[in-house]
Amino acid sequence: MAEHILITGAGGFIGQALATSLLEDKNVRSLILTDVLPPKIPTKSAPVDISTFAADLTDPETCSRLITPEVTTIYLLHGIMSGQAEADLELGLRVNIDSMRFITDAIRKQQDQRSKPIRVVFPSSLAVFGPAKENEVVTENTMPLPQSSYGAEKSITEILLNDFSRRGILDARIVRLPTIIVRPGKPTGAASSFFSGIIREPLNGENSTLPVSRDLKAWVCSSRTVIRNLVKAKDIPETKFQGAGRIVNLPGKTVSIEEMLNGLRVVGGDEAVDLVQERHDEKVASIVGSWPANFDTERARELGFNEDVGLEQAFRDYVEDYMPKANGGR
């Protein structure tokens, strides 16, 4: 079936990597990329019509114009990250909740113009959960108890998409992402930004700040695996989700900060680890410390999602993908 895909928040690294990956899908006929500024068009050539737009998704009319009956799949990648959503409640509510409401409402109003429900892939977060007990393993049936506005906003959107799927208005795939390592680019407003920073900056010869204890454990996943699983999410038959809800905890690895630094030492040497400066930040520590680190991903495996690679491989993949000078100019 010919696919016409809209990606919101497409200017970020996930959006750009996802768009590039989707160009390899022979069923994809067109991509619409939106963000607050017009996203870059992927350089990889493919017989796909690509358009980019600046869009304010907190405006209902903009959402109605973007989501036409021709669009078959939407990836909802836009959002205000955890640290910024905690610091600015009003902004977080507008972007993380109001825009989702306007998008789903635009879909609802077009329902009669579609032969089948539009597929909506929503990357949610482990921030929807509260602190887990020691060695507790989280499943899709674990009750959300977010300890941040960001987590609460993600949980609200999960409930909305589940209900609209139950009604047949749309066909949602809600994938809870682990913390992604290593994100390219500059630090973001996410409380988890340092997880990438303590690897990315030292590999680039720059200092980085570690705001939490080395014994903190986290549920993480390499960027390549996350992108592969986002592509996979749109292709799973709707029947696979019937009776069990739309939420899936995606595969990842449980690692400590100490283990991450050991992996950095293998890939970048002692000199890279020496660039990590420990400086405790209670706000950051309280947010990321409330996220569980152990997940049962049996359902993800049953649905065919990809398992993640090890830490050292994730770091080497980052170097290969985003540090071309370190790879002989590749």
Coordinates of C-alpha atoms in Angstrom, one line a residue:
M1 CA 0.0 0.0 0.0
A2 CA 1.3 3.5 -0.9
E3 CA 2.2 5.4 2.3
H4 CA 2.1 9.1 2.8
I5 CA 3.8 10.0 6.1
L6 CA 3.8 13.1 8.3
I7 CA 6.5 13.5 10.9
T8 CA 6.1 16.3 13.5
G9 CA 9.2 17.5 15.3
A10 CA 11.2 16.4 12.3
G11 CA 14.0 18.9 12.8
G12 CA 15.5 16.9 15.7
F13 CA 18.0 14.1 15.3
I14 CA 15.3 11.4 15.7
G15 CA 13.1 13.0 13.1
Q16 CA 16.0 13.4 10.6
A17 CA 17.3 9.9 11.2
L18 CA 13.7 8.5 10.9
A19 CA 13.0 10.3 7.7
T20 CA 16.3 9.0 6.2
S21 CA 15.4 5.5 7.2
L22 CA 11.9 5.7 5.8
L23 CA 13.3 6.6 2.4
E24 CA 14.4 3.0 2.2
D25 CA 10.8 1.8 2.5
K26 CA 9.5 1.0 -1.0
N27 CA 5.9 1.7 0.1
V28 CA 6.6 5.3 1.1
R29 CA 5.5 7.7 -1.6
S30 CA 5.7 11.0 0.3
L31 CA 7.1 12.5 3.5
I32 CA 5.9 15.7 5.1
L33 CA 8.4 17.1 7.7
T34 CA 7.3 19.7 10.1
D35 CA 8.8 21.6 13.1
V36 CA 8.9 25.1 14.5
L37 CA 11.4 25.8 11.7
P38 CA 11.4 24.0 8.3
P39 CA 13.3 20.8 8.8
K40 CA 16.2 19.8 6.6
I41 CA 15.5 17.5 3.7
P42 CA 17.5 14.2 4.0
T43 CA 20.3 14.0 1.5
K44 CA 19.8 10.4 0.6
S45 CA 18.2 10.1 -2.8
A46 CA 14.9 8.2 -3.2
P47 CA 11.8 8.3 -5.4
V48 CA 9.9 10.0 -2.6
D49 CA 8.2 13.4 -2.6
I50 CA 9.5 15.3 0.4
S51 CA 8.1 18.6 1.7
T52 CA 9.0 20.6 4.7
F53 CA 7.0 23.2 6.7
A54 CA 7.3 25.4 9.7
A55 CA 4.2 24.6 11.8
D56 CA 2.8 25.8 15.1
L57 CA 1.0 22.7 16.3
T58 CA -0.6 24.6 19.2
D59 CA -2.9 26.2 16.6
P60 CA -5.9 24.0 15.7
E61 CA -6.2 25.4 12.2
T62 CA -2.6 24.5 11.4
C63 CA -3.2 20.9 12.5
S64 CA -6.3 20.7 10.3
R65 CA -4.3 21.9 7.3
L66 CA -1.4 19.5 7.8
I67 CA -3.4 16.4 8.4
T68 CA -5.2 15.7 5.1
P69 CA -7.1 12.5 4.3
E70 CA -4.2 11.5 2.1
V71 CA -1.8 11.1 5.1
T72 CA -1.7 7.4 6.1
T73 CA 0.7 7.6 9.0
I74 CA 1.8 10.2 11.5
Y75 CA 4.9 10.1 13.7
L76 CA 4.3 12.5 16.7
L77 CA 7.9 13.4 17.6
H78 CA 7.4 17.0 18.7
G79 CA 7.4 18.0 22.3
I80 CA 8.9 19.9 25.2
M81 CA 11.5 17.8 26.9
S82 CA 11.5 16.8 30.6
G83 CA 13.7 19.5 32.2
Q84 CA 12.0 22.4 30.2
A85 CA 8.5 21.0 30.8
E86 CA 9.2 21.0 34.5
A87 CA 10.6 24.6 34.4
D88 CA 7.8 26.0 32.2
L89 CA 4.4 24.3 33.0
E90 CA 2.4 26.5 30.6
L91 CA 4.7 25.7 27.7
G92 CA 4.7 22.0 28.5
L93 CA 0.9 21.9 28.6
R94 CA 0.5 23.8 25.3
V95 CA 3.0 21.7 23.3
N96 CA 2.7 18.3 25.0
I97 CA -1.0 18.2 25.6
D98 CA -2.9 20.9 23.7
S99 CA -1.2 20.1 20.3
M100 CA -1.9 16.4 20.7
R101 CA -5.6 17.2 21.4
F102 CA -5.7 19.4 18.3
I103 CA -4.1 16.7 16.1
T104 CA -6.4 14.0 17.3
D105 CA -9.4 16.2 16.8
A106 CA -8.3 17.0 13.2
I107 CA -8.1 13.2 12.7
R108 CA -11.5 12.7 14.2
K109 CA -13.2 15.2 12.0
Q110 CA -11.8 13.4 8.9
Q111 CA -12.8 10.0 10.0
D112 CA -15.6 9.6 7.4
Q113 CA -13.1 10.5 4.6
R114 CA -10.9 7.5 5.3
S115 CA -11.3 3.9 4.3
K116 CA -9.2 2.8 7.3
P117 CA -8.0 4.6 10.4
I118 CA -4.8 6.6 10.1
R119 CA -1.8 5.1 11.9
V120 CA -0.3 7.2 14.7
V121 CA 3.1 6.3 16.1
F122 CA 3.7 8.1 19.4
P123 CA 7.0 7.8 21.2
S124 CA 6.2 7.9 24.9
S125 CA 8.6 7.7 27.8
L126 CA 9.6 5.7 30.8
A127 CA 9.0 9.0 32.7
V128 CA 5.3 8.0 32.9
F129 CA 6.3 5.7 35.8
G130 CA 7.2 6.5 39.4
P131 CA 10.2 5.2 41.3
A132 CA 10.4 1.4 41.2
K133 CA 11.3 -0.7 44.2
E134 CA 14.7 -2.3 44.2
N135 CA 14.9 -5.0 41.5
E136 CA 11.3 -4.4 40.5
V137 CA 10.6 -5.2 36.8
V138 CA 8.2 -2.9 34.9
T139 CA 5.7 -4.2 32.4
E140 CA 3.0 -2.6 30.3
N141 CA 0.6 -3.4 33.2
T142 CA 2.6 -1.4 35.8
M143 CA 0.6 1.6 36.9
P144 CA 2.0 4.9 35.7
L145 CA 2.8 7.3 38.5
P146 CA 4.8 10.1 36.9
Q147 CA 7.0 12.3 39.1
S148 CA 7.3 15.1 36.6
S149 CA 5.1 17.3 34.4
Y150 CA 6.7 15.7 31.3
G151 CA 5.8 12.2 32.5
A152 CA 2.3 13.3 33.3
E153 CA 1.8 14.9 29.9
K154 CA 3.1 11.8 28.2
S155 CA 0.7 9.6 30.2
I156 CA -2.3 11.8 29.4
T157 CA -1.5 11.5 25.6
E158 CA -1.2 7.7 26.0
I159 CA -4.7 7.6 27.5
L160 CA -6.1 9.8 24.7
L161 CA -4.6 7.7 21.9
N162 CA -5.7 4.5 23.5
D163 CA -9.3 5.7 23.7
F164 CA -9.3 7.0 20.1
S165 CA -8.0 3.7 19.0
R166 CA -10.7 1.9 20.9
R167 CA -13.2 4.0 19.1
G168 CA -11.7 3.3 15.7
I169 CA -10.8 6.9 15.1
L170 CA -7.2 6.1 14.7
D171 CA -4.7 3.2 14.9
A172 CA -2.1 4.2 17.6
R173 CA 1.2 2.5 18.4
I174 CA 2.4 3.9 21.7
V175 CA 6.1 3.0 22.1
R176 CA 7.8 3.9 25.4
L177 CA 11.4 4.7 24.5
P178 CA 14.3 4.1 26.8
T179 CA 16.8 6.9 27.3
I180 CA 18.6 7.2 24.0
I181 CA 22.4 7.1 23.8
V182 CA 24.1 8.7 22.2
R183 CA 22.2 11.7 20.9
P184 CA 24.2 13.9 18.5
G185 CA 24.3 17.7 18.6
K186 CA 24.1 20.0 21.6
P187 CA 22.7 19.4 25.0
T188 CA 18.9 19.6 25.1
G189 CA 16.3 20.7 27.7
A190 CA 15.8 17.1 28.7
A191 CA 16.8 16.1 32.2
S192 CA 18.4 13.0 30.7
S193 CA 20.5 15.1 28.3
F194 CA 23.7 14.3 30.3
F195 CA 23.4 10.6 29.5
S196 CA 24.5 11.5 26.0
G197 CA 26.6 14.4 27.0
I198 CA 29.0 12.3 29.2
I199 CA 29.8 10.3 26.1
R200 CA 29.4 12.8 23.2
E201 CA 31.4 15.7 24.5
P202 CA 34.4 13.6 25.8
L203 CA 34.6 11.8 22.5
N204 CA 34.9 15.2 20.9
G205 CA 37.6 16.3 23.3
E206 CA 35.3 18.5 25.4
N207 CA 34.4 18.6 29.1
S208 CA 31.1 17.3 30.2
T209 CA 29.2 17.5 33.5
L210 CA 27.8 14.4 35.4
P211 CA 25.0 15.6 37.6
V212 CA 24.1 12.3 39.3
S213 CA 25.8 9.5 41.1
R214 CA 27.9 6.9 39.3
D215 CA 25.8 4.1 40.7
L216 CA 22.5 5.4 39.2
K217 CA 21.0 2.8 36.9
A218 CA 19.0 3.6 33.8
W219 CA 17.1 1.9 30.9
V220 CA 18.9 3.0 27.8
C221 CA 19.0 2.1 24.1
S222 CA 21.2 3.0 21.1
S223 CA 19.9 5.5 18.6
R224 CA 20.2 3.0 15.7
T225 CA 17.9 0.5 17.5
V226 CA 15.4 3.2 18.4
I227 CA 15.1 4.3 14.8
R228 CA 14.7 0.7 13.5
N229 CA 12.0 0.2 16.1
L230 CA 10.1 3.4 15.2
V231 CA 10.0 2.2 11.6
K232 CA 8.9 -1.2 12.7
A233 CA 6.0 0.3 14.8
K234 CA 4.1 1.5 11.7
D235 CA 4.2 -1.9 10.0
I236 CA 2.8 -4.1 12.8
P237 CA -0.7 -5.3 11.9
E238 CA -3.5 -3.7 13.9
T239 CA -4.8 -7.1 14.9
K240 CA -1.7 -7.6 17.0
F241 CA -2.8 -4.8 19.4
Q242 CA -6.4 -5.9 19.8
G243 CA -7.3 -6.8 23.4
A244 CA -4.0 -5.8 24.9
G245 CA -3.9 -2.0 24.5
R246 CA -1.6 0.1 22.3
I247 CA 1.3 0.5 24.7
V248 CA 4.7 -1.3 24.2
N249 CA 7.8 -0.9 26.3
L250 CA 10.6 -1.0 23.8
P251 CA 13.8 -3.1 24.3
G252 CA 16.8 -1.5 26.0
K253 CA 19.6 -2.3 28.4
T254 CA 19.9 -1.7 32.2
V255 CA 23.2 0.0 32.8
S256 CA 24.8 2.1 35.5
I257 CA 26.6 5.4 35.0
E258 CA 29.8 3.6 36.0
E259 CA 29.3 1.0 33.2
M260 CA 28.7 3.8 30.7
L261 CA 32.0 5.5 31.7
N262 CA 33.8 2.1 31.4
G263 CA 32.4 1.8 27.9
L264 CA 33.6 5.3 27.2
R265 CA 37.1 4.3 28.4
V266 CA 37.1 1.4 25.9
V267 CA 36.1 3.5 23.0
G268 CA 37.7 6.8 23.8
G269 CA 40.5 6.0 26.3
D270 CA 41.3 7.3 29.8
E271 CA 41.6 10.8 28.4
A272 CA 38.0 10.8 27.4
V273 CA 36.8 9.7 30.9
D274 CA 39.0 12.4 32.5
L275 CA 36.9 15.0 30.7
V276 CA 33.8 14.0 32.7
Q277 CA 33.4 16.3 35.7
E278 CA 31.1 15.2 38.6
R279 CA 28.9 18.1 39.8
H280 CA 25.7 17.0 41.6
D281 CA 22.4 18.6 40.5
E282 CA 19.5 17.7 42.8
K283 CA 16.8 18.8 40.3
V284 CA 18.2 16.6 37.5
A285 CA 18.9 13.7 40.0
S286 CA 15.4 13.8 41.4
I287 CA 13.8 13.6 37.9
V288 CA 15.9 10.8 36.4
G289 CA 16.1 9.0 39.7
S290 CA 12.3 8.6 39.6
W291 CA 12.5 6.6 36.4
P292 CA 12.6 2.8 36.6
A293 CA 15.6 0.9 35.2
N294 CA 14.4 -2.7 34.8
F295 CA 11.8 -3.6 32.1
D296 CA 10.1 -6.8 30.9
T297 CA 10.0 -6.4 27.1
E298 CA 8.4 -9.7 26.3
R299 CA 5.5 -8.0 24.4
A300 CA 8.0 -6.0 22.3
R301 CA 9.8 -9.2 21.3
E302 CA 6.5 -10.9 20.5
L303 CA 5.6 -8.0 18.2
G304 CA 9.0 -8.3 16.4
F305 CA 10.8 -5.2 17.8
N306 CA 14.6 -5.3 17.6
E307 CA 16.7 -6.0 20.7
D308 CA 19.4 -3.5 21.5
V309 CA 23.2 -3.8 21.1
G310 CA 25.7 -3.4 24.0
L311 CA 27.1 -0.2 25.3
E312 CA 30.4 -0.3 23.5
Q313 CA 28.7 -1.0 20.2
A314 CA 26.3 1.8 20.7
F315 CA 29.2 4.2 21.3
R316 CA 31.0 3.0 18.2
D317 CA 27.9 3.3 16.1
Y318 CA 27.6 7.0 17.3
V319 CA 31.2 7.6 16.2
E320 CA 30.5 6.0 12.8
D321 CA 27.3 7.9 12.2
Y322 CA 28.0 11.3 13.6
M323 CA 31.8 11.8 13.9
P324 CA 33.0 11.3 10.3
K325 CA 36.4 12.9 11.0
A326 CA 37.1 10.0 13.4
N327 CA 36.4 7.6 10.6
G328 CA 39.0 8.7 8.1
G329 CA 36.6 11.3 6.5
R330 CA 33.7 8.9 6.0

